[in-house]
XYZ file of C-alpha atoms in Angstrom:
82
model
C 31.358 108.753 94.376
C 32.148 106.486 97.195
C 29.542 103.499 96.506
C 28.328 103.386 99.879
C 28.038 106.964 99.398
C 26.281 106.472 96.536
C 23.605 104.001 97.959
C 23.541 106.550 100.608
C 22.316 108.942 98.543
C 20.026 106.949 96.324
C 18.092 106.000 99.372
C 14.565 107.273 99.433
C 12.574 108.881 102.223
C 10.240 105.664 102.870
C 13.597 104.507 103.978
C 14.631 106.279 106.377
C 11.011 107.295 107.577
C 10.569 103.112 108.608
C 14.152 103.292 109.461
C 13.822 105.562 112.513
C 10.585 104.114 113.538
C 8.469 106.950 114.043
C 5.282 104.818 114.361
C 3.875 102.368 116.340
C 4.126 99.177 115.228
C 4.141 100.200 111.376
C 0.911 102.343 111.911
C 1.120 105.848 111.245
C -2.437 106.693 112.858
C -2.842 104.295 116.127
C -5.883 105.612 118.373
C -8.222 104.075 120.103
C -7.313 101.094 121.438
C -10.397 100.002 123.636
C -13.130 101.940 122.387
C -16.762 101.335 124.795
C -18.620 98.295 123.003
C -21.929 100.263 124.447
C -21.106 103.703 122.400
C -22.313 103.369 118.924
C -19.359 105.244 117.504
C -16.793 103.251 120.041
C -17.970 100.217 118.453
C -18.013 100.788 114.817
C -14.873 103.682 114.698
C -12.176 101.477 113.864
C -14.858 99.160 111.152
C -15.172 102.285 109.659
C -11.896 104.147 109.804
C -8.962 101.404 109.966
C -8.968 100.650 106.343
C -9.743 103.555 105.037
C -6.435 105.053 107.439
C -4.110 102.156 105.268
C -4.935 103.663 102.414
C -4.042 107.222 103.704
C -0.289 105.325 104.684
C -0.484 103.133 101.884
C -0.359 106.104 99.397
C 2.334 108.562 101.797
C 4.709 105.286 102.233
C 4.230 105.086 97.704
C 4.891 109.480 97.721
C 7.776 108.815 100.161
C 9.550 106.040 97.686
C 9.895 108.724 94.871
C 11.576 111.591 97.529
C 15.433 110.000 97.461
C 18.440 111.774 99.559
C 19.963 113.192 96.638
C 16.813 115.244 96.008
C 16.708 116.708 99.187
C 20.048 117.676 98.834
C 19.572 119.353 95.605
C 16.806 121.412 96.504
C 18.840 122.112 100.147
C 21.077 123.277 97.425
C 19.673 124.626 95.292
C 18.307 127.162 97.878
C 21.074 128.153 99.276
C 22.890 129.547 96.190
C 19.231 131.799 95.810
């Protein structure tokens, strides 16, 4: 294989995910920008959820790092051959 093709096949899915910018400002979970400070849920929602959602996003991205385009290609080829 050509070195560029080899590099592309070893590219992980996380790289593709980041390259297509499918999340706004790098945040997968983007919500409720201006919660009502008078609302007990609204004024606390980011304090309660932001750190947890950051951990979820990081875990997902870590899993995506483990999957290469070559893995996807191989799995597709196996399914096609059935």
